PDB file of C-alpha atoms in Angstrom:
ATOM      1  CA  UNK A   1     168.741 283.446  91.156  1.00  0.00           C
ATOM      2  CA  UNK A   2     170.862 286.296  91.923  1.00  0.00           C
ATOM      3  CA  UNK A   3     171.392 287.152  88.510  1.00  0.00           C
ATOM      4  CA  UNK A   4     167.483 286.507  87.711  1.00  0.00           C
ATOM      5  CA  UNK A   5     166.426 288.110  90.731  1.00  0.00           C
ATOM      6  CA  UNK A   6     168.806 291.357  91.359  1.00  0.00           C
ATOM      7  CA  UNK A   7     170.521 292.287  88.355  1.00  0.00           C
ATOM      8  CA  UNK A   8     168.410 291.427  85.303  1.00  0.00           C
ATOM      9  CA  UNK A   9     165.419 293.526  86.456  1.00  0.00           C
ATOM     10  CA  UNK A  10     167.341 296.519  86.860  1.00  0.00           C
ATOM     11  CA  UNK A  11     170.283 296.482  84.395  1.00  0.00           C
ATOM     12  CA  UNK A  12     167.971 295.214  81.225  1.00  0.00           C
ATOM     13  CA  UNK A  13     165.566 298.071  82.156  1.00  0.00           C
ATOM     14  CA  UNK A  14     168.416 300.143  82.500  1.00  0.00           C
ATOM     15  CA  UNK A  15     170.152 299.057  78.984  1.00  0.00           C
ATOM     16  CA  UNK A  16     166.761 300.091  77.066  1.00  0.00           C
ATOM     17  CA  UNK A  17     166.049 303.644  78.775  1.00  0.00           C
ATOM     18  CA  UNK A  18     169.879 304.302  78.174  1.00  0.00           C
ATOM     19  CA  UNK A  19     169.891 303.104  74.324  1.00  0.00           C
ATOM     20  CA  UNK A  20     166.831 305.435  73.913  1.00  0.00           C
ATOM     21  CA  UNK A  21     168.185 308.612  75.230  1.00  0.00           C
ATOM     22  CA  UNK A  22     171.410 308.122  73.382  1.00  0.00           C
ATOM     23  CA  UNK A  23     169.701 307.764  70.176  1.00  0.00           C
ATOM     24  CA  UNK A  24     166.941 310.361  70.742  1.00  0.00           C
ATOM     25  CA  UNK A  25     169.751 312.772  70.821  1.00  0.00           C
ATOM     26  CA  UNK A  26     168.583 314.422  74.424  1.00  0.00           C
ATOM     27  CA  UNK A  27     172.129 314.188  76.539  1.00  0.00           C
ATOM     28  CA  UNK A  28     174.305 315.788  73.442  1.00  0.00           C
ATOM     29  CA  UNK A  29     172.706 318.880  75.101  1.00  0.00           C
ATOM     30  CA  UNK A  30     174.292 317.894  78.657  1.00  0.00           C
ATOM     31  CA  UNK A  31     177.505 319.147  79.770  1.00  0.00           C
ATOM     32  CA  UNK A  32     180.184 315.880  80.320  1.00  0.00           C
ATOM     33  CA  UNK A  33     180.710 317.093  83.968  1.00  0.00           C
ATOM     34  CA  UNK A  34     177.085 316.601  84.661  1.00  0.00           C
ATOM     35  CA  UNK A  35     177.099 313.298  82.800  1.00  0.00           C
ATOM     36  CA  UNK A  36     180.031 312.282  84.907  1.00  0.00           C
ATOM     37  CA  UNK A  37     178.304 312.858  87.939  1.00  0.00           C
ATOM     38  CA  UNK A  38     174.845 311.189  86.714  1.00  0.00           C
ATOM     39  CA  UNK A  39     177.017 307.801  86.281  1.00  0.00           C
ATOM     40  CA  UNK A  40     178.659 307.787  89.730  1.00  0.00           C
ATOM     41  CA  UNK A  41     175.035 308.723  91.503  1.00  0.00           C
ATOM     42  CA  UNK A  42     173.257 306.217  89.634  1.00  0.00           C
ATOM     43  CA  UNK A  43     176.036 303.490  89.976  1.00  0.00           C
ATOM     44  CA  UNK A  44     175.678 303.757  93.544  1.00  0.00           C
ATOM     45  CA  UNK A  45     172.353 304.126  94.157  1.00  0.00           C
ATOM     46  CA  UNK A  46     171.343 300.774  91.465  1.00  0.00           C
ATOM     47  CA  UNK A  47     174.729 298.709  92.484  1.00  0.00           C
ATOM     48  CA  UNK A  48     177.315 297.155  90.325  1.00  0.00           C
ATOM     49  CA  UNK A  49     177.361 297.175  86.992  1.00  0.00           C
ATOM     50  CA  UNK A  50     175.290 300.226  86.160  1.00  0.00           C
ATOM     51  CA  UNK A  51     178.048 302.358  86.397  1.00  0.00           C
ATOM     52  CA  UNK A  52     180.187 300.917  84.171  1.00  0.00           C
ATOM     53  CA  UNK A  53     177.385 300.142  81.739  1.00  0.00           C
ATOM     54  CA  UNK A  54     176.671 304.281  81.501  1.00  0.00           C
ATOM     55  CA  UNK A  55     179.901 305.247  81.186  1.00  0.00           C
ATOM     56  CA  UNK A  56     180.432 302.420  78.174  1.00  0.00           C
ATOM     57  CA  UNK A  57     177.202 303.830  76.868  1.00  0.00           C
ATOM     58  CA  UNK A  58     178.012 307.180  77.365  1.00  0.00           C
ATOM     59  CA  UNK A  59     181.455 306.573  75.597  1.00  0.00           C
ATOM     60  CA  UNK A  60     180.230 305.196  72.435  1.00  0.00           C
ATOM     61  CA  UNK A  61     179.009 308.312  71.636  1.00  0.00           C
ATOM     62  CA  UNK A  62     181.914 310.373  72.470  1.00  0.00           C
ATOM     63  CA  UNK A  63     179.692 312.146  75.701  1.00  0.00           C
ATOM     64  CA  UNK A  64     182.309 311.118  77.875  1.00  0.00           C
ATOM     65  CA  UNK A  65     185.763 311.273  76.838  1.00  0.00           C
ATOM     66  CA  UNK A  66     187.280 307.721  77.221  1.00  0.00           C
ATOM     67  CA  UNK A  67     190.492 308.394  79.070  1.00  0.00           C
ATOM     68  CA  UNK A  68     188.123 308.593  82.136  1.00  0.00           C
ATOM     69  CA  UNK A  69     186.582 305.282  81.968  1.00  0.00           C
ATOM     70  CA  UNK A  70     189.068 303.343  84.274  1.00  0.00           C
ATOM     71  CA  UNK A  71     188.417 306.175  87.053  1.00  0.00           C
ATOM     72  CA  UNK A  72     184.465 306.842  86.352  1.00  0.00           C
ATOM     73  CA  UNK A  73     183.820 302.810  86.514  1.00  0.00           C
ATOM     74  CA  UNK A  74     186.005 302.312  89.410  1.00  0.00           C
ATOM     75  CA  UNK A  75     184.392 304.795  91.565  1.00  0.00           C
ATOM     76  CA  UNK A  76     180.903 304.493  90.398  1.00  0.00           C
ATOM     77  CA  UNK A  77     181.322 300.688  90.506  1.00  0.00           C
ATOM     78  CA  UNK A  78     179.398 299.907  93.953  1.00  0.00           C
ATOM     79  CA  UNK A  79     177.272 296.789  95.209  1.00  0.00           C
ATOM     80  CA  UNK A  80     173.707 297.423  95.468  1.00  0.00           C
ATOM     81  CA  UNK A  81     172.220 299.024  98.844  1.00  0.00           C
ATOM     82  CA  UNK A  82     169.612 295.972  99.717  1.00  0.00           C
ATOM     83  CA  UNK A  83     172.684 293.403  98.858  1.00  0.00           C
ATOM     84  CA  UNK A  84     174.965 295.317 101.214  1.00  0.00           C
ATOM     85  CA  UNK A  85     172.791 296.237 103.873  1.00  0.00           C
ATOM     86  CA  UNK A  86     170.310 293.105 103.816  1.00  0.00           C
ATOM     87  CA  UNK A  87     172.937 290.313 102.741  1.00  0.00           C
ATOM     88  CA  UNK A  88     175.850 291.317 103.474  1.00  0.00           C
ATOM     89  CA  UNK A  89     175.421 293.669 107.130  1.00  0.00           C
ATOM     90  CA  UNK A  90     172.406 291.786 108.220  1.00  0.00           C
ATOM     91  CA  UNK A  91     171.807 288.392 107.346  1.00  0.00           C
ATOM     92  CA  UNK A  92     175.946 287.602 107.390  1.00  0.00           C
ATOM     93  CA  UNK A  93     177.297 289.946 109.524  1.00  0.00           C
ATOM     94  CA  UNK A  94     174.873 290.042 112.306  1.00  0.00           C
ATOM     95  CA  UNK A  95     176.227 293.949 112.584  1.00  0.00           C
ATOM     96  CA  UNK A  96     172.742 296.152 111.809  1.00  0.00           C
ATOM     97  CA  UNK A  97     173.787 298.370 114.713  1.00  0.00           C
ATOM     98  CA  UNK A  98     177.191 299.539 112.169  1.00  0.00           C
ATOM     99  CA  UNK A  99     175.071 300.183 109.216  1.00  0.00           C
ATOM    100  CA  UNK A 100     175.917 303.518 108.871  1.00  0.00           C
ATOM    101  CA  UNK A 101     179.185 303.339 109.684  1.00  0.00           C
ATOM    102  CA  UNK A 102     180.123 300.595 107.185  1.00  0.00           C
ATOM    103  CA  UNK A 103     178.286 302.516 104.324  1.00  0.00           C
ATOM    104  CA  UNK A 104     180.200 305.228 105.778  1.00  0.00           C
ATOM    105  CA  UNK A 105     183.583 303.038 104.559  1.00  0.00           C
ATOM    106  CA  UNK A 106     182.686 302.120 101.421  1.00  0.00           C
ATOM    107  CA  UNK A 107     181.103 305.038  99.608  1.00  0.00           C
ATOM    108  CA  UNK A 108     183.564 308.045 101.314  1.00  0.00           C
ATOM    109  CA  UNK A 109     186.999 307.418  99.404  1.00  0.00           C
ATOM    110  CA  UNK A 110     184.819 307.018  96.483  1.00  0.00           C
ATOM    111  CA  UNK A 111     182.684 310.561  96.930  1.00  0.00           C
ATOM    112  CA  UNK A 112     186.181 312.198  98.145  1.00  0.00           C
ATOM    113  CA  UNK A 113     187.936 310.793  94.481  1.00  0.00           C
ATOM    114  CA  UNK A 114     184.822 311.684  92.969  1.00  0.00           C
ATOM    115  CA  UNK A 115     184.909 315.431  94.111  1.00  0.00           C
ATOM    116  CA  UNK A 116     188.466 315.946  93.833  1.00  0.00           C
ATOM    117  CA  UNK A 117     188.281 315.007  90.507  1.00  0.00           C
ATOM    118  CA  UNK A 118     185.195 316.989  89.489  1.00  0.00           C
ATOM    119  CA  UNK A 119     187.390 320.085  91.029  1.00  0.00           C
ATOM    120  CA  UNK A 120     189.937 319.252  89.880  1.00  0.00           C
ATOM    121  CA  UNK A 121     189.727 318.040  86.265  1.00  0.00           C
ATOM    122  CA  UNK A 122     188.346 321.344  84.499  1.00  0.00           C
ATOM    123  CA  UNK A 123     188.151 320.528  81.264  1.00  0.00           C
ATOM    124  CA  UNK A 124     185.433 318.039  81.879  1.00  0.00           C
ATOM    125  CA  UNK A 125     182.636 321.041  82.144  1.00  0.00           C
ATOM    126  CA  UNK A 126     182.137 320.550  78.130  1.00  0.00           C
ATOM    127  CA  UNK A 127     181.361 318.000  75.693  1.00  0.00           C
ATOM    128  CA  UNK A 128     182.894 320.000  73.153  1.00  0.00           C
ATOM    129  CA  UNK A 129     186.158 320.603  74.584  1.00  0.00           C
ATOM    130  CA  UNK A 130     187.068 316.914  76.198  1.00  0.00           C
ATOM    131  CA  UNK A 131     185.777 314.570  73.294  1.00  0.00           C
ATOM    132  CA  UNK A 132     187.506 315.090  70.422  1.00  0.00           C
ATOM    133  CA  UNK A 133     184.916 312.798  68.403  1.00  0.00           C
ATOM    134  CA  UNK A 134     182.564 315.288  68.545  1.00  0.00           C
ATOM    135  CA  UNK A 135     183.758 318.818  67.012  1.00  0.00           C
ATOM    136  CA  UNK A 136     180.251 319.943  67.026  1.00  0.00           C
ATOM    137  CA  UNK A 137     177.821 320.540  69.365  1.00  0.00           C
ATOM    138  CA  UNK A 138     174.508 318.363  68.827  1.00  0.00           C
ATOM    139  CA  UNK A 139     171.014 319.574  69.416  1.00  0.00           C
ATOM    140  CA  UNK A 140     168.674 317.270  70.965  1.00  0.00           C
ATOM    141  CA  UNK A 141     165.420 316.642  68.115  1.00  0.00           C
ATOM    142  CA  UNK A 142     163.726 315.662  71.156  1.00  0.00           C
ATOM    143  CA  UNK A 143     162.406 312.154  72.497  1.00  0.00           C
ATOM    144  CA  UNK A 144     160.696 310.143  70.008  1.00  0.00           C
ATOM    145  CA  UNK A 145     160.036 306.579  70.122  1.00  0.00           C
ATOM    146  CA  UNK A 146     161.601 304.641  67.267  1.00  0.00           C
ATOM    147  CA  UNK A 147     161.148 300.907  67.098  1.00  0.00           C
ATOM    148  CA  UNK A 148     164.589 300.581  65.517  1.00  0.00           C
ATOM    149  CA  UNK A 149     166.099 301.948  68.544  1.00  0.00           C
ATOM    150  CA  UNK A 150     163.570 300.199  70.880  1.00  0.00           C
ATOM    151  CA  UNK A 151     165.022 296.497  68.946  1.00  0.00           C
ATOM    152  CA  UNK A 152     168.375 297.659  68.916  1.00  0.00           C
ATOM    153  CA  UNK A 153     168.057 298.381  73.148  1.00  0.00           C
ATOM    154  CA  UNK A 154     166.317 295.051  73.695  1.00  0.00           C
ATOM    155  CA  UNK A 155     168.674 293.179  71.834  1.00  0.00           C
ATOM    156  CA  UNK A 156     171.984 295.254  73.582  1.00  0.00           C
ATOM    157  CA  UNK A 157     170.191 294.219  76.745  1.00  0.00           C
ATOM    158  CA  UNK A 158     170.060 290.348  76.496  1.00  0.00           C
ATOM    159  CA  UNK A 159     173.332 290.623  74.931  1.00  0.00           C
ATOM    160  CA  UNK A 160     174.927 292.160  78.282  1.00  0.00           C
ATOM    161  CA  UNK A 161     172.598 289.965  80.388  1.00  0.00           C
ATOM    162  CA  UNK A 162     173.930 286.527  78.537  1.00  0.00           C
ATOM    163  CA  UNK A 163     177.632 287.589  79.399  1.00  0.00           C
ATOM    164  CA  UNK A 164     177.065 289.082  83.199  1.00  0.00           C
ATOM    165  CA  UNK A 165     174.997 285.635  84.074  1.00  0.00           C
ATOM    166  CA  UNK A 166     178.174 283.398  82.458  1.00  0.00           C
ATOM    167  CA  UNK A 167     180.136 285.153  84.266  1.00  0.00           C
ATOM    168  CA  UNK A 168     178.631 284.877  88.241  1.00  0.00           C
ATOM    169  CA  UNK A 169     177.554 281.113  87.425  1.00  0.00           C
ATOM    170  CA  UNK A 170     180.994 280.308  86.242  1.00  0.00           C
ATOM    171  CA  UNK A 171     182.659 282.039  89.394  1.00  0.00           C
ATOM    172  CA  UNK A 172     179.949 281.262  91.818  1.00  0.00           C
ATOM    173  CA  UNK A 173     180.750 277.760  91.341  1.00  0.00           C
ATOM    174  CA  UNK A 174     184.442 278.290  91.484  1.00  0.00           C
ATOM    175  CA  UNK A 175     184.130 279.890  94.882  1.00  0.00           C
ATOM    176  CA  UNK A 176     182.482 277.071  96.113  1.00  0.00           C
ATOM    177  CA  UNK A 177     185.563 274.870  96.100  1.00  0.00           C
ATOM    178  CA  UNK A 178     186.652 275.703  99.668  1.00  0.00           C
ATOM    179  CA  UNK A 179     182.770 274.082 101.604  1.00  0.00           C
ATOM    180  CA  UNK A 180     184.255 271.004  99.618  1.00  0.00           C
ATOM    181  CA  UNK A 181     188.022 271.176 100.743  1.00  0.00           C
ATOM    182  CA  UNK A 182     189.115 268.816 103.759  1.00  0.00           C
ATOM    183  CA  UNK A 183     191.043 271.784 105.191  1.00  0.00           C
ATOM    184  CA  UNK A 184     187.741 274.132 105.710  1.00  0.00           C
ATOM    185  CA  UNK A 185     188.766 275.966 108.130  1.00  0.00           C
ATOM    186  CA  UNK A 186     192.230 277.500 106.082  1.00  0.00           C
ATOM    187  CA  UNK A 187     191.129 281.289 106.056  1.00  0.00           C
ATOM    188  CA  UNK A 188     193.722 282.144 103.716  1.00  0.00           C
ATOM    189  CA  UNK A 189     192.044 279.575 101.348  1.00  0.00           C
ATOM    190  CA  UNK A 190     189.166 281.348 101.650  1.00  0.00           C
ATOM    191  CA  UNK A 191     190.113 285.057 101.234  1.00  0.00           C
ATOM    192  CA  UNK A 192     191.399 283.329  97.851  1.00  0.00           C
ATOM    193  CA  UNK A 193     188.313 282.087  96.560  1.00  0.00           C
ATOM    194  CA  UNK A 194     186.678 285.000  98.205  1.00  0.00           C
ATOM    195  CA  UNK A 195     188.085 287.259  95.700  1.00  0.00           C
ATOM    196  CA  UNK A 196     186.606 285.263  92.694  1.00  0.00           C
ATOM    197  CA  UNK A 197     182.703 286.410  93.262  1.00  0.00           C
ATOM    198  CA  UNK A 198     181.124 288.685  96.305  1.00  0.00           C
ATOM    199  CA  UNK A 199     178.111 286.594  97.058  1.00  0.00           C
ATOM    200  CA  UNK A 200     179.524 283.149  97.935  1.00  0.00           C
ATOM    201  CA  UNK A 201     182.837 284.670  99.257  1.00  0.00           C
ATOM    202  CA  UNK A 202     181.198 286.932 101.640  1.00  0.00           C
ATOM    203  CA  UNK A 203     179.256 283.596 102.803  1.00  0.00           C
ATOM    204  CA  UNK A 204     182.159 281.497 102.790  1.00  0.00           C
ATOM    205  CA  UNK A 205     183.769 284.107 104.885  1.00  0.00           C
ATOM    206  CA  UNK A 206     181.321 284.523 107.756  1.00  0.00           C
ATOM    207  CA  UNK A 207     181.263 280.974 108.322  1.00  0.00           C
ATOM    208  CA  UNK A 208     184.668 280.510 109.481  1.00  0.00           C
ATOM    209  CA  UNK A 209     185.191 280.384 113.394  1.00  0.00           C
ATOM    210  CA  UNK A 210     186.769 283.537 113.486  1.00  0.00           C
ATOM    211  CA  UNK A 211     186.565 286.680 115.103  1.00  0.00           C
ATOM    212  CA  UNK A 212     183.820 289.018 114.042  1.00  0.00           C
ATOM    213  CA  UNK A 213     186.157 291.814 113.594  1.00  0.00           C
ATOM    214  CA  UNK A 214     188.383 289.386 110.709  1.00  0.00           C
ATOM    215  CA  UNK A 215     184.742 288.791 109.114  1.00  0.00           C
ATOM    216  CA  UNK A 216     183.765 292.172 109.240  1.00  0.00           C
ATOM    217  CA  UNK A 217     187.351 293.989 107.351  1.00  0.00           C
ATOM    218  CA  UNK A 218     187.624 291.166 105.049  1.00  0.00           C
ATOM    219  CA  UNK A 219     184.114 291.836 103.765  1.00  0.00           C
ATOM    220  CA  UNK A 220     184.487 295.038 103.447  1.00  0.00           C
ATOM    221  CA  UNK A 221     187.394 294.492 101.416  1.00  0.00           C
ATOM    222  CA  UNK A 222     185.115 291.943  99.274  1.00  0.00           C
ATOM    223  CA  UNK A 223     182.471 294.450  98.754  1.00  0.00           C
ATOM    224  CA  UNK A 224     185.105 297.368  97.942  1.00  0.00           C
ATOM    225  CA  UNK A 225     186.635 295.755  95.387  1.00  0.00           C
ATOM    226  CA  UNK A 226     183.971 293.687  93.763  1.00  0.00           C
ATOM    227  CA  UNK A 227     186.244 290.076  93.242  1.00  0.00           C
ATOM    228  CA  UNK A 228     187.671 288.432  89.774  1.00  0.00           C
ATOM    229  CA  UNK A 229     184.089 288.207  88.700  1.00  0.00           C
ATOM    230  CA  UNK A 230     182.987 291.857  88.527  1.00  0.00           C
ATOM    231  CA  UNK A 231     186.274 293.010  87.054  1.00  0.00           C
ATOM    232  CA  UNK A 232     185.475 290.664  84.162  1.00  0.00           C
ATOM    233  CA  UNK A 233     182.245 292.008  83.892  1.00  0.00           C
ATOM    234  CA  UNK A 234     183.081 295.638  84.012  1.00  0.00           C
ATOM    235  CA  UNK A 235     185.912 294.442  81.235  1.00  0.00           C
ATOM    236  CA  UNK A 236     183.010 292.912  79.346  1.00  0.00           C
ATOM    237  CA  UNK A 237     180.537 296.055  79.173  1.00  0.00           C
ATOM    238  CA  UNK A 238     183.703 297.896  77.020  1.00  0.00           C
ATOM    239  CA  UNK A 239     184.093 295.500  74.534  1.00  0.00           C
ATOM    240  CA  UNK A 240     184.507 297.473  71.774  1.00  0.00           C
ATOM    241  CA  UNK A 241     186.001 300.139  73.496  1.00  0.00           C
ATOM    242  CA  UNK A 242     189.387 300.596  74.854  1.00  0.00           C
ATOM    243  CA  UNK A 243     189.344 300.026  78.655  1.00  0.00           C
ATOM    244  CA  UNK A 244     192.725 299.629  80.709  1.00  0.00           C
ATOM    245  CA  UNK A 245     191.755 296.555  82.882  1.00  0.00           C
ATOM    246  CA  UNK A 246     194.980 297.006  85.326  1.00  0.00           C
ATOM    247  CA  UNK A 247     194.384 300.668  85.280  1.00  0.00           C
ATOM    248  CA  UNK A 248     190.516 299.882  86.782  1.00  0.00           C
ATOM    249  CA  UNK A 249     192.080 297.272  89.314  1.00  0.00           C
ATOM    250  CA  UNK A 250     194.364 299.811  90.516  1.00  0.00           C
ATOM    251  CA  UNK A 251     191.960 302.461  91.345  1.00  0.00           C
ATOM    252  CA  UNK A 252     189.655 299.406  92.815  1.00  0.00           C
ATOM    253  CA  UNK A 253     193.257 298.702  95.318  1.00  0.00           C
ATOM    254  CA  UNK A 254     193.108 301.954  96.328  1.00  0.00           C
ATOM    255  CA  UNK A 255     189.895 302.371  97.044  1.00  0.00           C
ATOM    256  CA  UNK A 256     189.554 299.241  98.576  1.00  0.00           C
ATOM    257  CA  UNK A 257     192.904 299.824 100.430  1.00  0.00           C
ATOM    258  CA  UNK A 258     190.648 303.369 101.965  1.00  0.00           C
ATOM    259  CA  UNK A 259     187.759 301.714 103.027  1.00  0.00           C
ATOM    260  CA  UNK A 260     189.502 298.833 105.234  1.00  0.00           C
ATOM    261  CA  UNK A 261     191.388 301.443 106.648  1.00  0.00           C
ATOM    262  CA  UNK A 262     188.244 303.385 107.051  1.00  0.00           C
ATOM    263  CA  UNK A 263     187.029 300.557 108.625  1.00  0.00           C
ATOM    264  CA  UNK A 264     189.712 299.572 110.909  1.00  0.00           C
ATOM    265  CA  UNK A 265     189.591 303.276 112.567  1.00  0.00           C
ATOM    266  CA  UNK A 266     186.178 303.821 112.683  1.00  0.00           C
ATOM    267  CA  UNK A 267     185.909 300.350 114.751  1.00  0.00           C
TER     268      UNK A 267
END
């Protein structure tokens, strides 16, 4: 049901429109620093994994150059703002009255990476100059709907469905093992199998007798960093593209590392 319910509808949408303005030719005409910041806005406005499915897509055809895809999916790599808010802050955490402040956590050391880096990193201002697959500039022909490309989206699209829904059945019933262990009350345990999928972790987690300030970091954590599950699935939207997966959990540690610390001094 999560997968039915919250990802499909967006992400198979999503995996269509992109396919068509690939192929149409329309974002050769966009400068890669603008397409770098279109991915991490749209990644964390439509949750985890449309950022990493953009900058795959975008990479395929060279209009992002593929040394950043570790850093671009890392940072643009966010949970959706009903599951955090509505799941996780609500309806787990009983904390509405920190929403703010725990959004504040989790998206600043990724907008402060994601700025630095824009400043920094000039030679990402053009298409032409960072991907050396493309030595010349394309001009857009301009939108047109082709049913070749329309097929060739829809089919992409189940394709990436089939292999994000394998992957959150196969760890969501993984992460169930701790409701059946005898010691059920071993938070260690549970941090473990907390780090194999978001959604039963984070529910795992808040049902332990501990203190709401525990629950509250160690989610954060969870929702920072995404679990085993979603760096398999980010690994799985570059499969026929190079992708560095300890390179991605890396930047994930770091950020993560930022926003419990966030966290802990905010609080």
């Amino acid at each position: 049901m999560l997968w039915f319910e919250q990802i499909f509808p967006i992400l198979f949408i999503f995996t269509i429109f992109t396919n068509l303005l690939l192929e149409s030719g329309i974002l050769y005409n966009v400068s890669q620093k603008q397409l770098v910041l279109i991915v991490y806005f749209l990644g964390c406005i439509f949750g985890f994994p449309i950022g990493a499915k953009l900058t795959a897509d975008f990479g395929s055809k060279n209009l992002i150059d593929k040394k950043y895809y570790e850093f671009l999916s890392a940072v643009s790599n966010h949970f959706s703002l009903p599951f955090i808010i509505a799941y996780t802050i609500i309806n787990q955490l009983n904390m509405a009255s920190c929403t703010l402040k725990i959004l504040f956590c989790l998206y600043a050391p990724s907008a402060i990476a994601m700025i630095v880096f824009v400043i920094i990193k000039r030679d990402i201002s053009s298409v032409n100059t960072a991907c050396n697959g493309h030595k010349n500039k394309k001009t857009a022909p301009g939108f047109k709907l082709d049913t070749q490309i329309i097929d060739a989206g829809i089919i992409n699209g189940f394709e990436t469905m089939i292999k994000l829904c394998a992957y959150i059945v196969l760890f969501s019933v993984i992460s169930r093992i701790p409701l059946q262990s005898a010691d059920c009350d071993n938070m260690f345990l549970y941090i473990i199998f907390a780090s194999l999928e978001a959604t039963n972790g984070i529910h795992n987690i808040c049902s332990l007798p501990v203190t709401s300030f525990l629950k509250s970091s160690v989610c954060i954590g969870i929702l920072s960093f995404g679990g085993l599950s979603c760096i398999l699935q980010t690994r799985s939207m570059f499969s026929d593209q190079k992708f560095k997966i300890l390179k991605y959990v890396m930047f994930k540690f770091i950020l993560t590392s930022a926003s419990i610390f966030s966290f802990i001094f905010i609080m």
